[in-house]
């Protein structure tokens, strides 16, 4: 049985829920079996005002996510073009998350990705260093101020260490004036997944803006 303290997927939800409100836009970078998409939809769209975009390169994952959402009373649609995002709701995109900027109707509050392979699926189809790097760069750029990029990162399977190194070396270049970043990992297991959270800092107010508020 999973231990709650070391379950990074649970912590990823905690750090998302802390800032998400009804009406927000949230992104699931890797739909998989739909657990994260369902969680995000419940955070932002329980009153039908928010929006979730979920990506996955595998049709099997999109099917699985759709089924989970429907079983939990969440209406979702498959889309292939950004123009199909016409209203609040949950939208499933069978494409790589590198295409994220093309689909965003506005800056998202949370961009969440549980990397790696589809549980119960083909373990050779996993997120990859090069595409994850492109996705990370785009996500950081697109987040709204105060928003968070939340990644559960793996190191155990083939290529995972390379992907983890690529992402962390890029995040290490960010300036602390613009970003708060934390990592969280199980202390006693160096192969277990770990969590990365990058929060875009709110821009500092100008002196004029501060004076106007007084
Ligand atoms: C660990 S699973 C995600 C679990 C999922 N978030 C959930 O709640 O069930 C990782 C998923 O990433 C998907 N994936 C791999 N490369 C991808 C890419 N470039 N863009 C989008 N999804 C990708 C895989 O197909 C797999 O379904």
Coordinates of C-alpha atoms and ligand atoms in Angstrom, one line a residue:
X1 CA 0.0 0.0 0.0
X2 CA 1.2 3.5 -0.8
X3 CA 2.4 5.6 2.1
X4 CA 0.8 9.0 2.1
X5 CA 3.9 10.8 3.3
X6 CA 6.1 9.7 0.4
X7 CA 3.4 9.7 -2.3
X8 CA 4.5 12.5 -4.6
X9 CA 1.3 12.4 -6.7
X10 CA -0.7 13.2 -3.5
X11 CA 1.7 16.1 -2.7
X12 CA 1.3 17.4 -6.3
X13 CA -2.4 17.7 -5.6
X14 CA -1.8 19.4 -2.3
X15 CA 0.4 22.1 -4.0
X16 CA -2.2 22.6 -6.8
X17 CA -5.2 22.7 -4.5
X18 CA -3.5 25.3 -2.3
X19 CA -3.8 27.9 -5.1
X20 CA -6.6 26.7 -7.4
X21 CA -10.1 28.3 -7.3
X22 CA -13.3 27.7 -9.2
X23 CA -13.0 29.4 -12.6
X24 CA -9.3 28.9 -13.0
X25 CA -7.5 27.3 -16.0
X26 CA -5.5 24.2 -15.1
X27 CA -3.4 21.9 -17.4
X28 CA -2.7 18.2 -17.0
X29 CA 0.4 17.6 -19.1
X30 CA 0.0 13.8 -19.0
X31 CA -3.6 12.6 -18.8
X32 CA -2.6 8.9 -18.3
X33 CA -5.5 7.2 -16.4
X34 CA -7.2 10.5 -15.7
X35 CA -6.6 10.8 -11.9
X36 CA -5.0 14.2 -12.2
X37 CA -7.4 15.5 -14.8
X38 CA -10.3 14.5 -12.5
X39 CA -8.7 16.2 -9.5
X40 CA -8.1 19.4 -11.5
X41 CA -11.6 19.4 -12.9
X42 CA -13.0 19.1 -9.4
X43 CA -10.9 22.0 -8.2
X44 CA -11.7 24.5 -11.0
X45 CA -14.9 23.4 -12.7
X46 CA -17.3 22.0 -10.1
X47 CA -19.5 25.0 -10.7
X48 CA -18.9 24.9 -14.5
X49 CA -16.8 28.1 -14.7
X50 CA -13.3 26.7 -15.0
X51 CA -11.3 24.9 -17.6
X52 CA -8.9 21.9 -17.7
X53 CA -6.8 21.0 -20.7
X54 CA -5.3 17.5 -20.6
X55 CA -2.6 16.2 -23.0
X56 CA -1.4 12.7 -23.8
X57 CA 0.3 11.2 -26.8
X58 CA -1.5 7.8 -26.4
X59 CA -5.1 7.3 -27.5
X60 CA -5.4 4.6 -24.9
X61 CA -4.7 7.2 -22.2
X62 CA -7.2 9.7 -23.6
X63 CA -9.8 6.9 -23.7
X64 CA -9.0 5.9 -20.2
X65 CA -9.2 9.5 -18.9
X66 CA -12.5 10.1 -20.7
X67 CA -13.9 7.0 -19.1
X68 CA -12.8 8.0 -15.6
X69 CA -14.2 11.5 -16.0
X70 CA -17.5 10.3 -17.3
X71 CA -17.7 7.7 -14.4
X72 CA -17.3 10.6 -12.0
X73 CA -19.9 12.8 -13.6
X74 CA -17.4 15.2 -15.4
X75 CA -18.3 16.0 -18.9
X76 CA -15.2 16.2 -21.2
X77 CA -14.6 16.5 -24.9
X78 CA -11.8 15.4 -27.2
X79 CA -10.4 18.2 -29.2
X80 CA -7.7 18.6 -31.8
X81 CA -7.8 22.3 -32.5
X82 CA -7.6 25.2 -30.0
X83 CA -10.7 26.9 -31.5
X84 CA -12.7 24.0 -30.1
X85 CA -12.2 25.4 -26.6
X86 CA -15.3 27.5 -26.7
X87 CA -16.5 27.4 -23.1
X88 CA -15.6 26.2 -19.6
X89 CA -15.1 22.5 -19.3
X90 CA -12.5 19.7 -19.6
X91 CA -10.8 19.2 -23.0
X92 CA -8.7 16.2 -23.9
X93 CA -5.9 16.6 -26.5
X94 CA -4.3 13.6 -28.1
X95 CA -1.0 15.3 -28.7
X96 CA 2.4 16.0 -27.1
X97 CA 2.4 18.6 -24.3
X98 CA 5.1 20.4 -26.3
X99 CA 2.1 21.9 -28.1
X100 CA 0.8 23.5 -24.9
X101 CA 1.2 27.1 -26.0
X102 CA -1.0 26.5 -29.1
X103 CA -4.0 25.5 -27.0
X104 CA -4.0 27.9 -24.2
X105 CA -6.9 30.4 -24.2
X106 CA -5.4 32.3 -21.3
X107 CA -2.5 31.9 -18.8
X108 CA -3.0 28.9 -16.6
X109 CA -2.9 28.9 -12.8
X110 CA -1.5 25.4 -12.5
X111 CA 0.3 23.2 -15.0
X112 CA 0.7 19.7 -13.5
X113 CA 2.6 16.7 -15.0
X114 CA 3.1 13.3 -13.7
X115 CA 5.9 12.2 -16.0
X116 CA 7.0 8.6 -17.0
X117 CA 4.9 5.9 -18.5
X118 CA 1.2 4.8 -18.5
X119 CA 0.6 2.5 -15.6
X120 CA -0.8 -0.8 -17.0
X121 CA 0.3 0.3 -20.5
X122 CA 3.4 0.1 -22.7
X123 CA 6.3 1.0 -20.4
X124 CA 8.5 1.9 -23.4
X125 CA 6.3 4.9 -24.2
X126 CA 7.5 7.5 -21.6
X127 CA 8.0 11.2 -21.4
X128 CA 11.4 12.1 -22.8
X129 CA 14.2 14.5 -21.9
X130 CA 14.0 16.6 -25.1
X131 CA 10.2 17.0 -25.3
X132 CA 10.0 17.5 -21.5
X133 CA 12.5 20.3 -21.8
X134 CA 10.5 22.0 -24.5
X135 CA 7.4 21.6 -22.4
X136 CA 9.0 22.9 -19.2
X137 CA 10.3 26.0 -21.0
X138 CA 6.8 26.7 -22.5
X139 CA 5.0 26.0 -19.2
X140 CA 7.2 28.5 -17.3
X141 CA 6.6 31.1 -19.9
X142 CA 2.8 30.6 -20.1
X143 CA 2.0 30.4 -16.3
X144 CA 0.2 33.3 -14.8
X145 CA 2.0 35.3 -12.0
X146 CA 1.5 33.3 -8.8
X147 CA 0.8 30.2 -10.8
X148 CA 2.7 26.9 -10.4
X149 CA 4.3 24.3 -12.6
X150 CA 4.1 21.0 -10.6
X151 CA 6.0 18.0 -11.9
X152 CA 6.3 14.4 -10.5
X153 CA 9.6 13.3 -11.9
X154 CA 10.9 9.7 -12.1
X155 CA 14.5 8.4 -12.1
X156 CA 14.1 4.6 -12.1
X157 CA 13.3 3.6 -15.7
X158 CA 15.3 3.9 -18.9
X159 CA 15.9 7.5 -19.9
X160 CA 14.3 8.8 -16.7
X161 CA 17.6 10.0 -15.1
X162 CA 18.4 11.9 -18.4
X163 CA 15.0 13.5 -18.3
X164 CA 15.3 14.4 -14.6
X165 CA 18.7 16.0 -15.2
X166 CA 17.5 18.0 -18.2
X167 CA 14.6 19.5 -16.3
X168 CA 16.5 20.2 -13.1
X169 CA 19.4 21.8 -14.9
X170 CA 17.0 24.1 -16.7
X171 CA 15.2 25.1 -13.6
X172 CA 18.5 25.7 -11.8
X173 CA 19.1 28.6 -14.3
X174 CA 16.0 30.5 -13.2
X175 CA 16.4 33.7 -11.2
X176 CA 15.1 33.8 -7.6
X177 CA 13.8 37.3 -8.2
X178 CA 11.2 35.7 -10.5
X179 CA 10.7 32.2 -9.2
X180 CA 10.2 30.3 -6.0
X181 CA 11.2 26.6 -6.5
X182 CA 11.1 23.6 -4.2
X183 CA 11.9 20.0 -4.6
X184 CA 10.5 17.2 -2.3
X185 CA 11.7 13.7 -2.3
X186 CA 11.5 10.5 -0.2
X187 CA 14.6 10.6 2.0
X188 CA 15.3 6.9 2.1
X189 CA 14.8 5.9 -1.5
X190 CA 16.9 7.6 -4.2
X191 CA 15.0 5.8 -7.1
X192 CA 11.5 6.9 -6.0
X193 CA 9.7 9.7 -7.9
X194 CA 10.2 13.2 -6.6
X195 CA 8.3 16.5 -6.8
X196 CA 9.3 19.8 -8.4
X197 CA 7.2 22.9 -7.9
X198 CA 8.1 26.2 -9.6
X199 CA 6.0 29.2 -8.7
X200 CA 6.1 32.3 -10.8
X201 CA 6.5 35.3 -8.5
X202 CA 4.1 38.2 -8.7
X203 CA 5.8 41.2 -10.3
X204 CA 6.8 43.8 -7.8
X205 CA 4.6 46.9 -7.8
X206 CA 6.1 50.1 -8.9
X207 CA 6.4 53.0 -6.4
X208 CA 3.5 54.8 -8.2
X209 CA 1.3 51.7 -7.9
X210 CA 2.1 51.4 -4.2
X211 CA 1.4 55.1 -3.6
X212 CA -1.9 54.9 -5.4
X213 CA -3.0 52.0 -3.2
X214 CA -2.4 54.0 0.1
Ligands
LIG1 C1 2.5 8.5 -15.3 S1 1.4 8.6 -16.6 C2 0.4 10.0 -16.2 C3 -0.6 9.6 -15.0 C4 -1.8 10.5 -15.1 N1 -1.5 11.9 -14.8 C5 -2.9 10.0 -14.2 O1 -3.4 10.8 -13.3 O2 -3.3 8.9 -14.3 C6 2.4 9.4 -17.9 C7 1.7 9.6 -19.2 O3 2.5 10.5 -20.0 C8 2.2 10.3 -21.3 N2 3.2 11.0 -22.2 C9 4.4 10.5 -22.5 N3 5.0 11.5 -23.3 C10 4.1 12.5 -23.5 C11 4.1 13.7 -24.2 N4 5.2 14.1 -24.9 N5 3.0 14.5 -24.1 C12 1.9 14.2 -23.4 N6 1.9 13.0 -22.7 C13 2.9 12.2 -22.7 C14 2.2 8.8 -21.4 O4 1.5 8.4 -22.6 C15 1.5 8.4 -20.1 O5 0.1 8.2 -20.3

